CSV table of C-alpha atoms in Angstrom, one decimal:
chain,number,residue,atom,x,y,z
A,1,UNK,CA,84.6,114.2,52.1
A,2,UNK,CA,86.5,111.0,52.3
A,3,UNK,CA,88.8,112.5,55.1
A,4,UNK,CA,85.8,114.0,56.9
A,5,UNK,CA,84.1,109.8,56.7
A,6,UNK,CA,87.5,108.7,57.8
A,7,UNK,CA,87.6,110.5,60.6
A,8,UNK,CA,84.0,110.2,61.8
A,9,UNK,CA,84.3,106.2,61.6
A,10,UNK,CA,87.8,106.2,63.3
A,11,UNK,CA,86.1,107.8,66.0
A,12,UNK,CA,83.0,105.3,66.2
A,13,UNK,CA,85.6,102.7,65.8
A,14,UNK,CA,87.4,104.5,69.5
A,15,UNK,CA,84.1,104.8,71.4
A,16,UNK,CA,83.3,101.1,70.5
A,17,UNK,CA,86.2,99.7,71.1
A,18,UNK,CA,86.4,101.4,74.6
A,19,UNK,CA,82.5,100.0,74.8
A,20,UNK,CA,83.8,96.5,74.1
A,21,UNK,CA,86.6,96.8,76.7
A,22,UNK,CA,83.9,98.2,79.6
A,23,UNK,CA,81.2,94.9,78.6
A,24,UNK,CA,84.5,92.3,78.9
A,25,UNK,CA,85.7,93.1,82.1
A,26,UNK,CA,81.6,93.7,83.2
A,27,UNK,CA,81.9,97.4,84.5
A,28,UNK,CA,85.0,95.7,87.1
A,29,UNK,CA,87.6,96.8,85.6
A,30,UNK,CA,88.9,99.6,83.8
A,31,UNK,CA,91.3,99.3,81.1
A,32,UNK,CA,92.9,101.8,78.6
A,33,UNK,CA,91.3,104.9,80.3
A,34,UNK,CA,87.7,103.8,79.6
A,35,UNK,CA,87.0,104.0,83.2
A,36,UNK,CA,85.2,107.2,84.1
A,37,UNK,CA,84.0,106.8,87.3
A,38,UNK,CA,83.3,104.1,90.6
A,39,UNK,CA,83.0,100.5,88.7
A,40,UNK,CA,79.4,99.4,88.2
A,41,UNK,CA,77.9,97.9,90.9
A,42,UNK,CA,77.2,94.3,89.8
A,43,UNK,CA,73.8,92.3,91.8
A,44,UNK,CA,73.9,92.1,95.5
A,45,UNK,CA,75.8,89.0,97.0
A,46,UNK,CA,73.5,87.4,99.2
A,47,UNK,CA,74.3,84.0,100.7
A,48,UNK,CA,71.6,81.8,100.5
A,49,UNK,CA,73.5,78.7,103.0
A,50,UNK,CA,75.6,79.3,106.2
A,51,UNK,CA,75.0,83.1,106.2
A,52,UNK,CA,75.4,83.3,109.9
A,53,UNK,CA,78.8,85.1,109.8
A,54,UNK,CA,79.2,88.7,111.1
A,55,UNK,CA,81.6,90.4,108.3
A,56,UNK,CA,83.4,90.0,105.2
A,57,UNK,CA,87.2,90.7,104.8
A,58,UNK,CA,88.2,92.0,101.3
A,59,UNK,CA,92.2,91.1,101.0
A,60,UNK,CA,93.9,93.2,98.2
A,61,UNK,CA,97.2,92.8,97.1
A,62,UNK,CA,100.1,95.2,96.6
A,63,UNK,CA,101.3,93.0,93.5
A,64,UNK,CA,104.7,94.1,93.4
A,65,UNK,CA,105.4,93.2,96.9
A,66,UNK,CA,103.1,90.0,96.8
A,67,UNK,CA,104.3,89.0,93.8
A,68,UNK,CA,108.3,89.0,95.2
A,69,UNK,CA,107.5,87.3,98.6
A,70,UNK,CA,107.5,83.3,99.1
A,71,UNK,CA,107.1,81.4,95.6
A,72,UNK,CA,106.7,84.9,93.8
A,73,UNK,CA,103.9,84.8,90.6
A,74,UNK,CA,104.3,83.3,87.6
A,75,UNK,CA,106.3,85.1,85.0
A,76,UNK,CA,103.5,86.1,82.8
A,77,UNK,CA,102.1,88.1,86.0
A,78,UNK,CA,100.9,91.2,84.5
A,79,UNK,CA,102.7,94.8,85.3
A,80,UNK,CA,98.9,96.5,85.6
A,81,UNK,CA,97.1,97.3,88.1
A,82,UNK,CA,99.2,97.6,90.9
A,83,UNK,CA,96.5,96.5,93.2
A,84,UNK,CA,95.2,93.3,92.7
A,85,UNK,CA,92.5,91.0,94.6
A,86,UNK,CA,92.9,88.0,97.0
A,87,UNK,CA,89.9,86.9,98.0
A,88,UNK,CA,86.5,87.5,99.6
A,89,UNK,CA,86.2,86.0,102.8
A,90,UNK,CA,82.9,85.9,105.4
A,91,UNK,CA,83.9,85.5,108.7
A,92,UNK,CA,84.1,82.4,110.7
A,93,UNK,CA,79.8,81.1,110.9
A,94,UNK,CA,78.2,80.8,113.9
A,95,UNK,CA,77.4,77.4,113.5
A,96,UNK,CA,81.1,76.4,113.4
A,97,UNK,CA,81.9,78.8,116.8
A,98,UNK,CA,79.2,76.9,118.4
A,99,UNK,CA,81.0,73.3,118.0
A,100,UNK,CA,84.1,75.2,119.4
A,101,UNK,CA,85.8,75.2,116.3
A,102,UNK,CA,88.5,78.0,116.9
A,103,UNK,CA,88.6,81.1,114.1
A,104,UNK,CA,92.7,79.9,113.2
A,105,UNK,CA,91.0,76.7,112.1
A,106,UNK,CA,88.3,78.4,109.5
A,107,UNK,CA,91.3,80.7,108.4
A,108,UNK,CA,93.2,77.9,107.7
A,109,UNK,CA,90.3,75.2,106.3
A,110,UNK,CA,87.3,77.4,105.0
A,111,UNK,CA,84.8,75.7,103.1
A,112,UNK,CA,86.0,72.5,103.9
A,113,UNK,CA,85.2,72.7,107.1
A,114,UNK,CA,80.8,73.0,105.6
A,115,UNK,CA,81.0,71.5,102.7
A,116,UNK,CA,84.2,69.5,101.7
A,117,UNK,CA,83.8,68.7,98.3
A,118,UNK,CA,83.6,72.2,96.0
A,119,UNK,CA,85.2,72.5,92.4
A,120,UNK,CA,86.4,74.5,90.6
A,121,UNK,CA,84.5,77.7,89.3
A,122,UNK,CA,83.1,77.7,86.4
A,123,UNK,CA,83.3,81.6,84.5
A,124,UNK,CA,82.7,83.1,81.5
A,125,UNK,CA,85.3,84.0,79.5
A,126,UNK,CA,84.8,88.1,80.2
A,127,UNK,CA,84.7,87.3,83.9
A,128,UNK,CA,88.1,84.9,83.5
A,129,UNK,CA,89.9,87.7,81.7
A,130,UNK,CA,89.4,90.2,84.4
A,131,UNK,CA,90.9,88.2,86.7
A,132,UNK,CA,93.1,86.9,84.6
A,133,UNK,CA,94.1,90.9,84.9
A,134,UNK,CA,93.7,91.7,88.4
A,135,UNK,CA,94.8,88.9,90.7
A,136,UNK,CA,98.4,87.0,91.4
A,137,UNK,CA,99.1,84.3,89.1
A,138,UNK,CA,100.1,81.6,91.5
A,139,UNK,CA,100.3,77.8,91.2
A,140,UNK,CA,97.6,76.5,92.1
A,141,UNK,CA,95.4,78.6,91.3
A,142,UNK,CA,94.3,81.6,93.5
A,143,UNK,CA,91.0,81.9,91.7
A,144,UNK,CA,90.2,78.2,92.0
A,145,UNK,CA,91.5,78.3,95.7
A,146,UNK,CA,89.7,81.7,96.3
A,147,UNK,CA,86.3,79.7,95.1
A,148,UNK,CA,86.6,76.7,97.0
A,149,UNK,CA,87.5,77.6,100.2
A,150,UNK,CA,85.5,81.2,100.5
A,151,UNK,CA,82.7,80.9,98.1
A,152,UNK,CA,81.6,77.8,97.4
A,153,UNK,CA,79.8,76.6,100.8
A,154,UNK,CA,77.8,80.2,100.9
A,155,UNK,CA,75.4,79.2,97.7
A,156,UNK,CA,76.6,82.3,95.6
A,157,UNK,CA,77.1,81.1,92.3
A,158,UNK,CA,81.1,82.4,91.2
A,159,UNK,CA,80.6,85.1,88.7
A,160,UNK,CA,78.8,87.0,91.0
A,161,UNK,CA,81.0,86.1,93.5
A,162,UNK,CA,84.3,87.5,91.8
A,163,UNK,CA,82.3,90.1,90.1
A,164,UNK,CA,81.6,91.4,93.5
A,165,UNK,CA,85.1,91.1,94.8
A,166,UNK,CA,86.4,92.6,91.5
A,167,UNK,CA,83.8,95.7,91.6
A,168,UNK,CA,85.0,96.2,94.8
A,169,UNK,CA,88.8,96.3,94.3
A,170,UNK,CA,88.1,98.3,91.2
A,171,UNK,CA,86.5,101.1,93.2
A,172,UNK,CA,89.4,101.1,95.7
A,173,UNK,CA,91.8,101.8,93.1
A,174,UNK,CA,90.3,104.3,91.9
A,175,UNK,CA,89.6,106.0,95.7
A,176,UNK,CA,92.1,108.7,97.0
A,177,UNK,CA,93.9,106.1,99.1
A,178,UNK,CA,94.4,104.0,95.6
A,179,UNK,CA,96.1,106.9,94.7
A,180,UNK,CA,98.1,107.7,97.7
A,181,UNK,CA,99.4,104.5,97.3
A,182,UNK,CA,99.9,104.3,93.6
A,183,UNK,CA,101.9,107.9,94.2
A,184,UNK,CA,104.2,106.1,96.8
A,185,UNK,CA,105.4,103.1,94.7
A,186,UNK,CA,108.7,102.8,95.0
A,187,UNK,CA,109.1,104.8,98.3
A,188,UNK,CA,109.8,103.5,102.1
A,189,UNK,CA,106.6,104.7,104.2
A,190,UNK,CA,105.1,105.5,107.7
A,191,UNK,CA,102.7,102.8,109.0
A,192,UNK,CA,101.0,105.8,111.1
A,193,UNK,CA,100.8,108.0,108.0
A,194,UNK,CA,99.4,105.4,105.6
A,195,UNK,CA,96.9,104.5,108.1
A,196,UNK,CA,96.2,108.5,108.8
A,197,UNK,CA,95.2,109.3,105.3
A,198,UNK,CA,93.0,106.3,105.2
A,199,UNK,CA,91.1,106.8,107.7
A,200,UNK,CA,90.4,110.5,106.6
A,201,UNK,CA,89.8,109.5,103.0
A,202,UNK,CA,87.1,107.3,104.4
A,203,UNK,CA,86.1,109.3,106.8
A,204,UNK,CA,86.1,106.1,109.4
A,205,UNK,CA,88.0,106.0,112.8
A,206,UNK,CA,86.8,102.4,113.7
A,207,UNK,CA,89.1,100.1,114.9
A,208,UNK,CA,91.4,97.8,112.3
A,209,UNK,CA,88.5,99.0,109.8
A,210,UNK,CA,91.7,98.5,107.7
A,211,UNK,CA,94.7,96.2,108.2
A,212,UNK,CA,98.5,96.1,106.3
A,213,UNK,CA,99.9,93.1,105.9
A,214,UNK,CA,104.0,92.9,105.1
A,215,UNK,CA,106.8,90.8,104.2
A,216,UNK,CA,110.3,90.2,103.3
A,217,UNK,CA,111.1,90.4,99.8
A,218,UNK,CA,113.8,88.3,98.3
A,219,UNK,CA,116.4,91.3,98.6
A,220,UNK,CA,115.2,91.4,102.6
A,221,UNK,CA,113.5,94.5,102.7
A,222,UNK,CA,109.9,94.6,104.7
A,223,UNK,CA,107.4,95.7,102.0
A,224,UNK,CA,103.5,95.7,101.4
A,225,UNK,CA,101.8,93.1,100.4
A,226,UNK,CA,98.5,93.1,101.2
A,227,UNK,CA,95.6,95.8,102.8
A,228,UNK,CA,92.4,93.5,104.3
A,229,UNK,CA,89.5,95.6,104.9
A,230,UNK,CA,86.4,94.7,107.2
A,231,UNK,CA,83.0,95.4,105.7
A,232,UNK,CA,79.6,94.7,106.7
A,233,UNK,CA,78.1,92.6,104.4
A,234,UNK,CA,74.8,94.1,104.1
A,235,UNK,CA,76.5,97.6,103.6
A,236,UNK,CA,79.9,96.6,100.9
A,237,UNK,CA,78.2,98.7,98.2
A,238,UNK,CA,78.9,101.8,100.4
A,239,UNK,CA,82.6,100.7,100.4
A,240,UNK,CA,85.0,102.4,100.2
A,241,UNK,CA,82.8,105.0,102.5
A,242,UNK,CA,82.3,105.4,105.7
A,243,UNK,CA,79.5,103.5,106.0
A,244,UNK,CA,80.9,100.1,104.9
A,245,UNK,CA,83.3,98.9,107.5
A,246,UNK,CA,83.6,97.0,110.6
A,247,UNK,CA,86.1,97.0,113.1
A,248,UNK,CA,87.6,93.7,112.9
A,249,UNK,CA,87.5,91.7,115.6
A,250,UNK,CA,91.3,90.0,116.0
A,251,UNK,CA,94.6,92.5,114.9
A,252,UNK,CA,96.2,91.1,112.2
A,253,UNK,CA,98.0,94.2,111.1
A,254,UNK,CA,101.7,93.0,111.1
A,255,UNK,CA,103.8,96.0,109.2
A,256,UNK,CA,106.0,98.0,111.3
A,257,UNK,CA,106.7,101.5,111.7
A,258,UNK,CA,108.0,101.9,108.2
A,259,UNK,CA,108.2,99.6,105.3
A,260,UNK,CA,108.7,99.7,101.7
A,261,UNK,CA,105.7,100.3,99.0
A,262,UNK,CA,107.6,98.1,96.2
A,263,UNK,CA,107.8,99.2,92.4
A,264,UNK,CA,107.9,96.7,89.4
C-alpha cells in the first residue's frame, strides 16, 4: 500500500513538475522533454503605431558560433539550446523611405530613428527566464537592445513581443531543419546543401526566404552564426511553413561555399 501511494504521488509530483516548467517559459520553450509538439502560439503581434513596414526578419543564433565571434558571451552563457534568438525586426517603415532615409540607416538606428527615447522592457519573471535561456548573454544587454531599437516604437507591449519571437524560435528548433542542424554540430558544411534541405523542409523556393550569416571564430575558422528568415507579418503563425515567408528584398547571405557548424 504505501509503495503503491509512493509511487502514484511520485508520478503526480513528475507530470506537475513538467506542468510548472511548460507555464514558466509560457508554452515558448521546452525544457527537460516536456515539449511535445510546435510551441503554443501566444496572441497575435499587431502593431498599433508605424505599422507601415512590409516584412519582419526573425534573426536566430547558432550560439556556439555567435557566442565565439567578436566580444564572445558572457561566461554564464548557457550550453542549451543550441539555437538561440536575436531579435525581431520589421522592416524599414514607409514613412522613413519617404524622407529618403536609406534602409543601412534603420539597420543601424531602429527605433530611434521614430521614437528616440524607449526604455528598457519591463517582463515578468517567467518571460525573463526564457530568455534568460534562449538568447546570447551579451553586455549590454541584447534583450534590452532588442526592445529598444525593434519593439518599442511599434506600440506592442514587450512580453508579447519576446513571447512572439520566442514561440517562433521554439518552433524552429523543433522543425526538421532544427534538426538538420542540431545533427551537424561540429561538422564543416555545404552552403548549397544547407540551403537545399531548407527549402524542401519548408516547402518554399522564394528568393533569400532564408539567409546564413558567418564569421571568424577566434581559432579562424568561418562558422555559423546566425540564420535570418523573412516572414510576412500577417502570416508568422504559419512559420516555419510555406506560407510564412517573403523573399527579402536586399542579399545579406554572407557564408561561403562551406563553413563550419561549431560545437560547444
Amino acid at each position: 500500500m504505501i509503495k503503491s501511494l509512493s509511487a502514484s504521488l511520485g508520478a503526480l509530483w513528475r507530470s506537475l513538475s513538467c506542468l510548472a516548467l511548460v507555464v514558466m517559459a509560457l508554452g515558448v520553450t521546452a525544457l527537460g522533454g516536456c515539449s511535445t509538439g510546435p510551441a503554443p502560439w501566444p496572441t497575435a503581434l499587431t502593431p498599433t503605431r508605424h505599422a507601415d513596414f512590409d516584412h519582419n526578419t526573425l534573426a536566430l543564433t547558432w550560439q556556439p558560433g555567435f557566442c565565439t565571434v567578436g566580444k564572445g558571451c558572457s561566461a554564464d552563457q548557457p550550453r542549451q539550446p543550441l539555437i538561440g534568438l536575436h531579435g525581431l525586426w520589421a522592416s524599414e517603415p514607409h514613412s522613413l523611405e519617404a524622407q529618403s532615409i536609406p534602409v543601412e540607416h534603420w539597420w543601424r538606428d531602429g527605433c530611434s530613428l521614430l521614437e528616440p527615447d524607449a526604455q528598457a522592457p519591463v517582463l515578468d519573471n517567467a518571460m525573463s527566464a526564457t530568455l534568460n535561456q534562449i538568447m546570447p548573454h551579451t553586455q549590454p544587454s541584447l534583450i534590452t537592445h532588442e526592445w529598444v531599437k525593434h519593439g518599442a516604437c511599434f506600440g506592442y507591449s514587450a512580453g508579447p513581443f519576446f513571447a512572439k519571437a520566442s514561440a517562433l524560435r521554439e518552433r524552429f528548433a523543433q522543425s526538421p531543419m532544427g534538426t538538420y542542424l542540431a545533427e551537424r554540430a561540429g561538422l564543416r558544411v555545404r552552403h548549397d546543401d544547407l540551403v537545399a534541405f531548407f527549402r524542401t523542409a519548408s516547402q518554399t523556393t522564394l528568393p533569400r526566404a532564408m539567409q546564413l550569416r558567418c564569421e571568424t571564430d577566434h581559432e579562424g575558422r568561418i562558422v555559423l552564426t546566425q540564420l535570418w528568415f523573412t516572414l510576412a507579418p500577417g502570416k508568422m503563425h504559419l512559420f516555419p511553413a510555406a506560407g510564412s515567408y517573403l523573399a527579402s528584398p536586399q542579399n545579406q547571405d554572407n557564408c561561403p561555399a562551406e563553413f563550419w557548424v561549431k560545437r560547444w
